[in-house]
PDB file of C-alpha atoms in Angstrom:
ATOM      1  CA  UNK A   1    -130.283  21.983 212.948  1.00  0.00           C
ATOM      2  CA  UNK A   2    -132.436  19.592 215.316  1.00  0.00           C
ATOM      3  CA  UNK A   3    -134.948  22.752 215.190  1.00  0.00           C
ATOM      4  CA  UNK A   4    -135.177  22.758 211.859  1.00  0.00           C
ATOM      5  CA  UNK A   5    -135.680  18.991 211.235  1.00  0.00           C
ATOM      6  CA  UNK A   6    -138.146  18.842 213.947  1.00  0.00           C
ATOM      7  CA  UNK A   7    -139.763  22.323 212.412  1.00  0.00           C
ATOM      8  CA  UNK A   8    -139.880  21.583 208.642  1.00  0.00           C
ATOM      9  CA  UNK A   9    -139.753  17.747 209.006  1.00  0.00           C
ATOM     10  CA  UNK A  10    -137.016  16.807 207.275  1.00  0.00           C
ATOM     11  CA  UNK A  11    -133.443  15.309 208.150  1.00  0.00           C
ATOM     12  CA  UNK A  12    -130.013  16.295 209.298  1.00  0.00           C
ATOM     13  CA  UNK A  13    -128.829  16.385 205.520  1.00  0.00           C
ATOM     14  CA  UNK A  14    -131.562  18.736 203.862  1.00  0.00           C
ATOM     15  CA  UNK A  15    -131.496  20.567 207.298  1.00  0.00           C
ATOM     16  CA  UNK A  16    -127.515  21.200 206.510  1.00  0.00           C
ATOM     17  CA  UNK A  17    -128.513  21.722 202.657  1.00  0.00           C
ATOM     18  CA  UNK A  18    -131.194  24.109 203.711  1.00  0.00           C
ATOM     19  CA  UNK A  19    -128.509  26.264 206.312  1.00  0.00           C
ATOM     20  CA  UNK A  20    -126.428  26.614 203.238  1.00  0.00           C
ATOM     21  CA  UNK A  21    -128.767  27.978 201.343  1.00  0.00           C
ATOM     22  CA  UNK A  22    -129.775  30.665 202.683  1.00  0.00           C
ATOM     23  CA  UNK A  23    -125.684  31.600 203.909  1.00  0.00           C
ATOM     24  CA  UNK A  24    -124.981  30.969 200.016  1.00  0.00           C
ATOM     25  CA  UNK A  25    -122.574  28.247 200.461  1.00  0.00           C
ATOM     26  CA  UNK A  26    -122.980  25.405 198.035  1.00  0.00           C
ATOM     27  CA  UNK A  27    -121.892  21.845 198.865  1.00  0.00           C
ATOM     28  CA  UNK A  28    -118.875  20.401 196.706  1.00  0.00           C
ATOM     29  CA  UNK A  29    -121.321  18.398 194.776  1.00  0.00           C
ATOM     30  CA  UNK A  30    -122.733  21.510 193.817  1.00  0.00           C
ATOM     31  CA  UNK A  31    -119.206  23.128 193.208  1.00  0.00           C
ATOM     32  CA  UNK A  32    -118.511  20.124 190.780  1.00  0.00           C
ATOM     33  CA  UNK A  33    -121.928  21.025 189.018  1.00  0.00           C
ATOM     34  CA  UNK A  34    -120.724  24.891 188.144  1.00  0.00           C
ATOM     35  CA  UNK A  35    -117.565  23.737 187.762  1.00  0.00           C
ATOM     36  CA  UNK A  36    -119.358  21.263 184.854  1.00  0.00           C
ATOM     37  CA  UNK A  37    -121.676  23.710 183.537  1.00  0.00           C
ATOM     38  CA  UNK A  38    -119.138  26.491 183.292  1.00  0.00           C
ATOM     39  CA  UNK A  39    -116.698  24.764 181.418  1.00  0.00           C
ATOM     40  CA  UNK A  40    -119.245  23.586 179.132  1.00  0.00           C
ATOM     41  CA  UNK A  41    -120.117  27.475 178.743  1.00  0.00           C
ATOM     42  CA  UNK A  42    -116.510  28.160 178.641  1.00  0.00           C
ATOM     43  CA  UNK A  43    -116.009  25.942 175.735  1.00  0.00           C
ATOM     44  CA  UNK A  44    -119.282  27.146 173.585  1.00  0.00           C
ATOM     45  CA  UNK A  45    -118.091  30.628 173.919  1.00  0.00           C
ATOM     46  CA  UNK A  46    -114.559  30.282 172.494  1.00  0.00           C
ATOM     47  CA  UNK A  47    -116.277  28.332 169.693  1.00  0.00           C
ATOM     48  CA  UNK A  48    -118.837  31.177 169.043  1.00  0.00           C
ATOM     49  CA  UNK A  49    -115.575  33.344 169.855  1.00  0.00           C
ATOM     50  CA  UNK A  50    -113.357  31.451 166.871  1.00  0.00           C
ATOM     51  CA  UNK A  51    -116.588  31.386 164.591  1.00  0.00           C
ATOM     52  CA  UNK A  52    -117.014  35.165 165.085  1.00  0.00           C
ATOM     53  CA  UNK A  53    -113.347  35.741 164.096  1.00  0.00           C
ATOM     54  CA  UNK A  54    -113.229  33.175 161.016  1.00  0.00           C
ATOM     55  CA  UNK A  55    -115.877  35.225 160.060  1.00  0.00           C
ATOM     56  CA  UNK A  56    -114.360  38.437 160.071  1.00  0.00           C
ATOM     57  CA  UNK A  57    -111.058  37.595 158.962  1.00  0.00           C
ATOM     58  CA  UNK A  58    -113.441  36.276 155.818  1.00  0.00           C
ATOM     59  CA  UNK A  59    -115.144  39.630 155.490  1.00  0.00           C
ATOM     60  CA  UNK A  60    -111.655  41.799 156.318  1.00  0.00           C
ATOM     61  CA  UNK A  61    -110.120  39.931 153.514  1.00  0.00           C
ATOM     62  CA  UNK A  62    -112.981  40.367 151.002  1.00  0.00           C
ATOM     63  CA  UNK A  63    -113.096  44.552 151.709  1.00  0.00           C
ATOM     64  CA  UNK A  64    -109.743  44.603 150.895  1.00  0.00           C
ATOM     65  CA  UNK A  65    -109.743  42.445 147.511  1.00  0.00           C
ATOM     66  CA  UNK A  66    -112.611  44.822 146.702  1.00  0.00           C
ATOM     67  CA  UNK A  67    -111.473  47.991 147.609  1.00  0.00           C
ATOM     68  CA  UNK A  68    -108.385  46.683 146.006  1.00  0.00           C
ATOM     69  CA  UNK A  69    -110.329  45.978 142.643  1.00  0.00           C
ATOM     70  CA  UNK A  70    -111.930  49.508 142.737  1.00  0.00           C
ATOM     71  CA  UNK A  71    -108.673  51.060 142.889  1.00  0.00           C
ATOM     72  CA  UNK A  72    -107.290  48.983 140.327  1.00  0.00           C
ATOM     73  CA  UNK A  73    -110.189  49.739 137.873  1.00  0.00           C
ATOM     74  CA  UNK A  74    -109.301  53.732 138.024  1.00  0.00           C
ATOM     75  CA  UNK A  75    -107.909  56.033 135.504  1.00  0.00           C
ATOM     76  CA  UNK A  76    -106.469  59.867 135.921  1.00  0.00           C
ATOM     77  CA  UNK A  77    -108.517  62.511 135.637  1.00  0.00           C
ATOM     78  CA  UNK A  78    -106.889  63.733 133.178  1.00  0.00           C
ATOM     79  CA  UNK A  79    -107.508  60.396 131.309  1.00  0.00           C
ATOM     80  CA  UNK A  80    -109.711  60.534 128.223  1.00  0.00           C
ATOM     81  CA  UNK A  81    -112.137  58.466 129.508  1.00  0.00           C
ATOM     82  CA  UNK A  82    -112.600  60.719 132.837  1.00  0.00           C
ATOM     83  CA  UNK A  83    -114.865  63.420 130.698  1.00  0.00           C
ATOM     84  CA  UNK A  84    -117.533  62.897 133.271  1.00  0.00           C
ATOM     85  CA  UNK A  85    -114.967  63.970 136.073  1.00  0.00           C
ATOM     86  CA  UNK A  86    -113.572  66.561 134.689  1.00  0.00           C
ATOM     87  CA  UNK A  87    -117.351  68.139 133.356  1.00  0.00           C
ATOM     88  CA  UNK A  88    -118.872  68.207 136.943  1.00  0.00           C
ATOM     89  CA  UNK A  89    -115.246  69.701 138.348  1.00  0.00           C
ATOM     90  CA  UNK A  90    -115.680  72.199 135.934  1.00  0.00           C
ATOM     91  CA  UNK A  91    -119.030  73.146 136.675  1.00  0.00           C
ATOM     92  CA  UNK A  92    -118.181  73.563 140.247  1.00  0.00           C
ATOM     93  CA  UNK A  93    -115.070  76.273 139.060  1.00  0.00           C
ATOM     94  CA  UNK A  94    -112.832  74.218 140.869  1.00  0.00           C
ATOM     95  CA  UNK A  95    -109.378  74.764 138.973  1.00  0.00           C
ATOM     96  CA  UNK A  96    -106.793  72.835 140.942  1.00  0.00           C
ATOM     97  CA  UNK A  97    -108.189  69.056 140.015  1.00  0.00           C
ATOM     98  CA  UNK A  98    -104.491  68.130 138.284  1.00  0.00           C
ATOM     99  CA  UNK A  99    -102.506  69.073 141.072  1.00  0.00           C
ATOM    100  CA  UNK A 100     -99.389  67.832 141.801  1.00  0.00           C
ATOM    101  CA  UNK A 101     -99.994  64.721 143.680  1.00  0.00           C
ATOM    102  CA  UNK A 102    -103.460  64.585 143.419  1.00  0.00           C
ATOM    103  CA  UNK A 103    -103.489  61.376 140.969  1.00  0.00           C
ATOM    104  CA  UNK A 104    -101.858  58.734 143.431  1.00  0.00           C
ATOM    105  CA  UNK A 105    -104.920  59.672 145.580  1.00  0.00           C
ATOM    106  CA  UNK A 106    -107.801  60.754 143.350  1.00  0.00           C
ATOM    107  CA  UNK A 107    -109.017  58.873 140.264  1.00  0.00           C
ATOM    108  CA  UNK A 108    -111.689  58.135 137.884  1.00  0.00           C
ATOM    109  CA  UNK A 109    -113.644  55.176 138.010  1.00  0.00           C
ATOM    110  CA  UNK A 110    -115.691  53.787 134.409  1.00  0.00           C
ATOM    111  CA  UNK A 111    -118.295  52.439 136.146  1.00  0.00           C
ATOM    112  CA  UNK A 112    -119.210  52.611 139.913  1.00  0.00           C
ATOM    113  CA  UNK A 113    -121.961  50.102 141.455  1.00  0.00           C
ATOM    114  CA  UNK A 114    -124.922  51.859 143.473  1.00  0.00           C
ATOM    115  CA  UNK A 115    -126.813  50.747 146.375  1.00  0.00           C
ATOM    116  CA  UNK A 116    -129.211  52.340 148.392  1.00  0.00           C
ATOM    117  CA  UNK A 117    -129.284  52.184 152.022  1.00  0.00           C
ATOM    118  CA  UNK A 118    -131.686  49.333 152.082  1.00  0.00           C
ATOM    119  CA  UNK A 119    -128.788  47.608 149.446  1.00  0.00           C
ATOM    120  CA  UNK A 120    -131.030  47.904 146.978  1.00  0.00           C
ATOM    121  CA  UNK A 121    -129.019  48.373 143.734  1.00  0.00           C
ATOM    122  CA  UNK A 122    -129.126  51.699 142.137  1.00  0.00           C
ATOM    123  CA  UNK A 123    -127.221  50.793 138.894  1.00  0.00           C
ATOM    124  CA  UNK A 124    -123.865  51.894 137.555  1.00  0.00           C
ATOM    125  CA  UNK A 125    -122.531  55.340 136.933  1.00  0.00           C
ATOM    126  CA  UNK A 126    -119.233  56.743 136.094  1.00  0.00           C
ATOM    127  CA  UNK A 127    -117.683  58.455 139.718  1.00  0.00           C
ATOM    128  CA  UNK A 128    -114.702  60.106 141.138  1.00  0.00           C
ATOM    129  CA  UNK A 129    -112.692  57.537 143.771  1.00  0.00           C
ATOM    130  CA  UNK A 130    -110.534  59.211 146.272  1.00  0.00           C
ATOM    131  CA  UNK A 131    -108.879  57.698 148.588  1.00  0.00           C
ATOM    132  CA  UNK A 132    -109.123  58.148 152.414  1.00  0.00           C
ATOM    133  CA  UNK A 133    -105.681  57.487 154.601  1.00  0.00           C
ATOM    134  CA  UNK A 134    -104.541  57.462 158.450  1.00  0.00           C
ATOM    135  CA  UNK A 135    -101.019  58.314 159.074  1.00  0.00           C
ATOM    136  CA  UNK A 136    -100.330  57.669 155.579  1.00  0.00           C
ATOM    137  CA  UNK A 137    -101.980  53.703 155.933  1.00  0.00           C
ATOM    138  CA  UNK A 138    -104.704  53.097 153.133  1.00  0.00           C
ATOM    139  CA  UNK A 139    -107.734  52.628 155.204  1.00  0.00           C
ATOM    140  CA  UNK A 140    -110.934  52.815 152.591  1.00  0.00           C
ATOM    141  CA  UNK A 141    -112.300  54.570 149.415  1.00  0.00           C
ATOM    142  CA  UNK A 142    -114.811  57.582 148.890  1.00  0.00           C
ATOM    143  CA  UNK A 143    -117.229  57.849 146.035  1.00  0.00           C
ATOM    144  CA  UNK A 144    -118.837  60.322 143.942  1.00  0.00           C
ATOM    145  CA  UNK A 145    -121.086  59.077 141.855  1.00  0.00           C
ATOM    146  CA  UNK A 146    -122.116  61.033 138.600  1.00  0.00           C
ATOM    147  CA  UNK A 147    -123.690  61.076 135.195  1.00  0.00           C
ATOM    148  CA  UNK A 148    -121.796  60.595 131.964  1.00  0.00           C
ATOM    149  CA  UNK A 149    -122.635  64.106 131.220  1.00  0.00           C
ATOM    150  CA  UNK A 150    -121.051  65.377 134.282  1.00  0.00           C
ATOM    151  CA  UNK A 151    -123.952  65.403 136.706  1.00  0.00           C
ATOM    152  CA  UNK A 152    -124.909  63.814 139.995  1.00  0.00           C
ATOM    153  CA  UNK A 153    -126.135  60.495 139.382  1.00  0.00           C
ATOM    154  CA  UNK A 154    -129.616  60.024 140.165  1.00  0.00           C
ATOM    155  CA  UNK A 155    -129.302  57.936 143.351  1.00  0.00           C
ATOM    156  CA  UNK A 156    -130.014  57.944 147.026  1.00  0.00           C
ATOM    157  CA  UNK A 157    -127.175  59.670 148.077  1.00  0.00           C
ATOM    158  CA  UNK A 158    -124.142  60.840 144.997  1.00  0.00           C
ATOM    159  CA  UNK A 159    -121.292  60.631 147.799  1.00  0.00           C
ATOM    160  CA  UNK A 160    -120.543  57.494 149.817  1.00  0.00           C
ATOM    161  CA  UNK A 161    -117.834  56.138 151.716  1.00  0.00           C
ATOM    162  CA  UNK A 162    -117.008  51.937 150.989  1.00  0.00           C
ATOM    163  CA  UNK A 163    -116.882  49.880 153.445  1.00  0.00           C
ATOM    164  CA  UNK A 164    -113.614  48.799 155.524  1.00  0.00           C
ATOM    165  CA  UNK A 165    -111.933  46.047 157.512  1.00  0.00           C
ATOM    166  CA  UNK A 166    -112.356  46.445 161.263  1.00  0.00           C
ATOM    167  CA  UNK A 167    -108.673  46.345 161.588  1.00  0.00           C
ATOM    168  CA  UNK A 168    -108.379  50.017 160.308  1.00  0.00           C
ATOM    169  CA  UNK A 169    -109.784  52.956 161.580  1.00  0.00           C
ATOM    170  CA  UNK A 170    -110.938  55.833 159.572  1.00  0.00           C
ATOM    171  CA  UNK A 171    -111.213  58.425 162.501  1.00  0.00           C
ATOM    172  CA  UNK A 172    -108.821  60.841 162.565  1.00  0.00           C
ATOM    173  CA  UNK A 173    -107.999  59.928 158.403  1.00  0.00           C
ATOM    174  CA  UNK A 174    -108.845  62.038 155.141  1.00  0.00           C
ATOM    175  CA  UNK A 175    -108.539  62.620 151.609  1.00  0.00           C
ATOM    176  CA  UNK A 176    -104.765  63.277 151.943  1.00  0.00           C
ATOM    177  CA  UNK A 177    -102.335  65.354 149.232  1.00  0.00           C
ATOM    178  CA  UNK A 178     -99.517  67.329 150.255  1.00  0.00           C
ATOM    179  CA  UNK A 179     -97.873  67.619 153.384  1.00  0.00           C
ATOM    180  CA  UNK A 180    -100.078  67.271 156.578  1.00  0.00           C
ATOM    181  CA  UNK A 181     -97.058  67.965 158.766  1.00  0.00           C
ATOM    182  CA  UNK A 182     -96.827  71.760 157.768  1.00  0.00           C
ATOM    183  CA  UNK A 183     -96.602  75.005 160.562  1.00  0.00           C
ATOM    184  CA  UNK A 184    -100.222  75.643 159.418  1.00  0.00           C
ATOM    185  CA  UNK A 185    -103.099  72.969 158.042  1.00  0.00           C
ATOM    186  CA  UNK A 186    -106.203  73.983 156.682  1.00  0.00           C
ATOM    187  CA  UNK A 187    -108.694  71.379 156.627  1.00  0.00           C
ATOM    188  CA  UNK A 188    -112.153  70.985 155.988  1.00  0.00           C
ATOM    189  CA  UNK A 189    -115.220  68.180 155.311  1.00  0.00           C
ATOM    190  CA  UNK A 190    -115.313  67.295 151.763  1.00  0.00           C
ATOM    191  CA  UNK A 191    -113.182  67.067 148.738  1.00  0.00           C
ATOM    192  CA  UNK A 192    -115.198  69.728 146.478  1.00  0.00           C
ATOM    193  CA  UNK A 193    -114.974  72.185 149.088  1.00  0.00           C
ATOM    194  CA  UNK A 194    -111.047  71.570 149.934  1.00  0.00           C
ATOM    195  CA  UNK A 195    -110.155  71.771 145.797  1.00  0.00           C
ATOM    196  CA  UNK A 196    -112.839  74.841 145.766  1.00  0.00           C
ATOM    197  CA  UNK A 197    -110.856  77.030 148.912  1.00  0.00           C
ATOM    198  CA  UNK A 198    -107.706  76.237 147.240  1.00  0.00           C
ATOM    199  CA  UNK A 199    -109.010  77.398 143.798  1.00  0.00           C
ATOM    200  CA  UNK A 200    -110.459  80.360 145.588  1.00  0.00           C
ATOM    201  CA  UNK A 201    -107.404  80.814 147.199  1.00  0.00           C
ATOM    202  CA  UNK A 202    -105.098  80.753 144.088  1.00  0.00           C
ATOM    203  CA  UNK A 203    -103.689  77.522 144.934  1.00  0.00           C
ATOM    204  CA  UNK A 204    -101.437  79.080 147.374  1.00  0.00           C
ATOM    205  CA  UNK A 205    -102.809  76.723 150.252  1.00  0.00           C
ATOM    206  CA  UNK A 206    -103.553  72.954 150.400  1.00  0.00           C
ATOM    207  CA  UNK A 207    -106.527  72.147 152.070  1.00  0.00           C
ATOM    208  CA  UNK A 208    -107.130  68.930 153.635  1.00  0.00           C
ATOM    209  CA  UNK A 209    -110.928  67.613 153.046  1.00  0.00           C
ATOM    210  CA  UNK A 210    -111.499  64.925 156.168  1.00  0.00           C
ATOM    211  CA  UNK A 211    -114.620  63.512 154.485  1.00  0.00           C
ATOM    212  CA  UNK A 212    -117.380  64.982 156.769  1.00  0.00           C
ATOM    213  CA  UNK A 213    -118.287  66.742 160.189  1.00  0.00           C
ATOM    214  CA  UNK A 214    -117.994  63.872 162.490  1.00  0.00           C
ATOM    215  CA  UNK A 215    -114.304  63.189 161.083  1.00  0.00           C
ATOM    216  CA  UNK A 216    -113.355  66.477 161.220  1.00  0.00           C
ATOM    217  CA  UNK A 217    -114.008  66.714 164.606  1.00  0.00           C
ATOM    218  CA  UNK A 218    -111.681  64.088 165.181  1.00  0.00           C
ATOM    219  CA  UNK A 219    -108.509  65.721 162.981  1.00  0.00           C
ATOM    220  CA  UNK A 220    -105.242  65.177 164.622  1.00  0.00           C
ATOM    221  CA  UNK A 221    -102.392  67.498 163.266  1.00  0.00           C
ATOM    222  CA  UNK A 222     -98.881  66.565 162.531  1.00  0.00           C
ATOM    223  CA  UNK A 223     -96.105  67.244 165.471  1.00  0.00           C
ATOM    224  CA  UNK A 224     -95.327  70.411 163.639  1.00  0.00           C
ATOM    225  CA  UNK A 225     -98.289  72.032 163.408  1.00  0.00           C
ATOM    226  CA  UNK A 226     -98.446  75.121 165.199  1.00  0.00           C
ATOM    227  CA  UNK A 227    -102.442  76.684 163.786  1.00  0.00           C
ATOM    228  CA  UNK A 228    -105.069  74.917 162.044  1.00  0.00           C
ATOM    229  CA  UNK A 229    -107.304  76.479 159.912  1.00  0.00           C
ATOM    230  CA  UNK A 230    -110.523  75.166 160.172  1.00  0.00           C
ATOM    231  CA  UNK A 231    -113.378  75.990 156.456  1.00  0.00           C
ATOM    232  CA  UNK A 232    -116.611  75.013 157.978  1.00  0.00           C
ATOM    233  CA  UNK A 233    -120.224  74.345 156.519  1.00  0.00           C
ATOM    234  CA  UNK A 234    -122.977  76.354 157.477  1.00  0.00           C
ATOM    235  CA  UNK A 235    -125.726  73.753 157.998  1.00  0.00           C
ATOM    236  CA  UNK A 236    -129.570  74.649 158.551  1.00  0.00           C
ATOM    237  CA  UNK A 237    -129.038  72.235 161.429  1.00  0.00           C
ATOM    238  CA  UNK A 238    -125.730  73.435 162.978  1.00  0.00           C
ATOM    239  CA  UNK A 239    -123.694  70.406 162.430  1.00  0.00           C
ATOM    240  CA  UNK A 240    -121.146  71.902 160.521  1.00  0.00           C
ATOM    241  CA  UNK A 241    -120.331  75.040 162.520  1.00  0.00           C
ATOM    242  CA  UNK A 242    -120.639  72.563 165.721  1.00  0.00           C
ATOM    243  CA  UNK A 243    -118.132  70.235 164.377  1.00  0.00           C
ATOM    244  CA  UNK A 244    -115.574  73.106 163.650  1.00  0.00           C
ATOM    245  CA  UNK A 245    -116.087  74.158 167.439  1.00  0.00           C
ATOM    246  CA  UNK A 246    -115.160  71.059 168.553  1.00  0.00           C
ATOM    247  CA  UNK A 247    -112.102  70.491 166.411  1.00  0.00           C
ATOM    248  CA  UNK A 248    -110.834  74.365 168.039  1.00  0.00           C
ATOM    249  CA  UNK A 249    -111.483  73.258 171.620  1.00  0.00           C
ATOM    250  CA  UNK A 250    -109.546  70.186 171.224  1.00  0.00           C
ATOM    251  CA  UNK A 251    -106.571  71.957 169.245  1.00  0.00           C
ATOM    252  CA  UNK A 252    -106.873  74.802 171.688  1.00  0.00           C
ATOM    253  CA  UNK A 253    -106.389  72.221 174.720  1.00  0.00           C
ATOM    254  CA  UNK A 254    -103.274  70.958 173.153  1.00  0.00           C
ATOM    255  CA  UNK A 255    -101.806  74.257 172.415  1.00  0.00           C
ATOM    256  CA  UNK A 256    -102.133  74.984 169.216  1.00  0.00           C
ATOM    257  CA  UNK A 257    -103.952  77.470 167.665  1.00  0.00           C
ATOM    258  CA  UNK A 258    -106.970  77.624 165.460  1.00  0.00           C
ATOM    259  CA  UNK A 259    -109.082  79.576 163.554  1.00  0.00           C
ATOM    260  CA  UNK A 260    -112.255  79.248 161.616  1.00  0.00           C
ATOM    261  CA  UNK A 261    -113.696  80.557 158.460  1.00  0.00           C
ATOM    262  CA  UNK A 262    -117.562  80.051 157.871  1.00  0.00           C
ATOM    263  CA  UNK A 263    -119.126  81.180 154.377  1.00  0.00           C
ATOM    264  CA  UNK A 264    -120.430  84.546 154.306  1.00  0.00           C
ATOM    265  CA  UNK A 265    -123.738  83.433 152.221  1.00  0.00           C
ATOM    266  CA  UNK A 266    -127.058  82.959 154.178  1.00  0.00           C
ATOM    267  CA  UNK A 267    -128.377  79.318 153.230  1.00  0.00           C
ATOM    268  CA  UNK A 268    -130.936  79.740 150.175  1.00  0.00           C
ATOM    269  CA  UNK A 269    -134.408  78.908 151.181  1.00  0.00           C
ATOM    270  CA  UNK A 270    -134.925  75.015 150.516  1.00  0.00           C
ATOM    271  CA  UNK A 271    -131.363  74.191 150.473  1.00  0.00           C
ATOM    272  CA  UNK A 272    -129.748  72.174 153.966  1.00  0.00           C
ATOM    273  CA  UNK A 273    -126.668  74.258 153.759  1.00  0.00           C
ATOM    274  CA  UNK A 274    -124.198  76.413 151.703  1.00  0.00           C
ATOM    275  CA  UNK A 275    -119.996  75.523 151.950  1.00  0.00           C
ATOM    276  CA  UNK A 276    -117.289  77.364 150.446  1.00  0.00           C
ATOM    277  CA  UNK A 277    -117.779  75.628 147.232  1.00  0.00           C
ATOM    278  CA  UNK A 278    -121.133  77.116 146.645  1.00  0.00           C
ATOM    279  CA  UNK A 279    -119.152  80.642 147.850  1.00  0.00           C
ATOM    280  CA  UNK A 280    -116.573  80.169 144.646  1.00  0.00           C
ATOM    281  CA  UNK A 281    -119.287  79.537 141.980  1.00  0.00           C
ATOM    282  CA  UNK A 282    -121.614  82.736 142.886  1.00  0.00           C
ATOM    283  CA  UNK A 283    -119.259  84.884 143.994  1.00  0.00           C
ATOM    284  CA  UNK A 284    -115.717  83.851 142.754  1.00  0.00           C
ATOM    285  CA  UNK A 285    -112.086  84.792 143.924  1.00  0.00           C
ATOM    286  CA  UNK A 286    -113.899  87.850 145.487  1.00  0.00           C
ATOM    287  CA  UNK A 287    -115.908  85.872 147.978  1.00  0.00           C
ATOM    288  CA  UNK A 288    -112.292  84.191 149.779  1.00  0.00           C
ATOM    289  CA  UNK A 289    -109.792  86.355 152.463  1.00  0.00           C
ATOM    290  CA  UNK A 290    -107.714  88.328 150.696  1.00  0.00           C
ATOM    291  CA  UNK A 291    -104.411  86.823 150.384  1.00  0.00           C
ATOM    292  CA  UNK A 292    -100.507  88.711 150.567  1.00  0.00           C
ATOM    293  CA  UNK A 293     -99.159  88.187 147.395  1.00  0.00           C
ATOM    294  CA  UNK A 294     -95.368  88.189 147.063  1.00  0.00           C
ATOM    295  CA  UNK A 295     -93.829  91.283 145.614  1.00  0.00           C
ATOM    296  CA  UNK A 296     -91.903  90.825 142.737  1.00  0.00           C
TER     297      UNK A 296
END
């Protein structure tokens, strides 16, 4: 220390101050300080902390008053009023729209508000609502969003999924009807192509639509499931045929079995991809796995 004052010129106390330093021990005044300063900090954060949860308690409860509202503005399909619906269903063949249970889980909605990505607003077409569940909890809705004549609408993207409260989790959920629980599931990405399979199919299978690739990868069968069978997309890009890789792997590491089917049609030139629906309307019953039928 006397080296130091004698060296730097200074006394005993910044000679002390400046040993401490460079070991990294602080003097209790110094303690005190952080002591002060994180306390402060301590306190600012649980007040960003509450505002950030007031906040999305606020949004939480206003996704569920409006996904509430959509729901409660929807009508049967085989309502009057759900002409649209039942004009684009029939111009994709699929047969099996009315199916038992399908009308506590997919509806008709009048009027359906559009927005872009940038949430620019679109305007308001007449849609198809089905609803999207996790172990039978009601976690958000899925659109479909179409002319009055039975069309797409003439928006950024027809098909989009609401928003949901951060308390619910849509992985591992889907468009659910029937019983997910059975020895074998079939399951696939979107609505259309589950209703066209099981048209295809004769309606001797449910199919379970999970929305899109990146939830199907995610699919979680019920206890009693013993085989999955997985109806992939054939994407330009891959993504379908990769997600349907991904879902076997996982089943396969659990132990049970899986299997899938990929259309047999090459993608037309300009078109991102061809599903199982576009295999029912240009090539019918003929263009599915033949099927045992019971003998009378």
């Amino acid at each position: 220390f006397a080296l130091l004052q004698w060296l730097k010129r200074i006394d005993f106390a910044d000679a002390v101050a400046l040993v401490g330093d460079e070991l990294g021990i602080r003097s209790t005044d110094d303690e005190h300080a952080q002591e002060r300063i994180n306390r402060e900090n301590k306190s600012k954060l649980d007040e960003r902390r509450r505002e950030f949860e007031e906040k999305e308690r606020a949004s939480n409860l206003y996704l569920r008053s409006r996904l509430n509202q959509i729901w409660s503005e929807t009508l049967p399909l085989t309502h009057t009023d759900a002409e649209p619906a039942r004009l684009y269903l029939a111009s994709r063949k699929i047969l099996c729209w009315d199916k038992p249970g399908a009308a506590r889980v997919v509806r008709f909605h009048p009027r359906l508000a559009s927005y872009n990505e940038d949430g620019e607003f679109e305007g308001e077409f007449p849609g198809i609502v089905a609803k999207v569940t996790r172990e039978g909890v009601p976690i958000t809705l899925h659109r479909y969003f179409l002319t009055d004549k039975g069309l797409k609408a003439p928006v950024e993207s027809s098909k989009k999924m609401c928003s949901y409260p951060t308390d619910r989790l849509v992985t591992g959920g889907g468009i659910i009807i029937g019983n997910l629980d059975a020895e074998v599931v079939h399951v696939c990405e979107g609505l259309e192509t589950a209703w066209a399979i099981e048209t295809g199919m004769d309606q001797e299978i449910d199919v379970f639509p999970t929305v899109n690739a990146t939830l199907l990868e995610s699919f979680t069968p019920g206890p009693n499931t013993k085989m999955v069978v997985i109806w992939a997309d054939k994407d330009r890009s891959g993504r379908g045929e990769e997600a349907a890789l991904e879902l076997k792997r996982r089943l396969w590491e659990k132990g049970i079995k899986a299997q899938i089917m990929m259309p047999s049609l090459p993608i037309a030139d300009g078109d991102k991809s061809v599903d199982w629906n576009d295999v029912l309307i240009q090539l019918g019953r003929m263009g599915f796995p033949k099927r045992r039928r019971a003998v009378a």
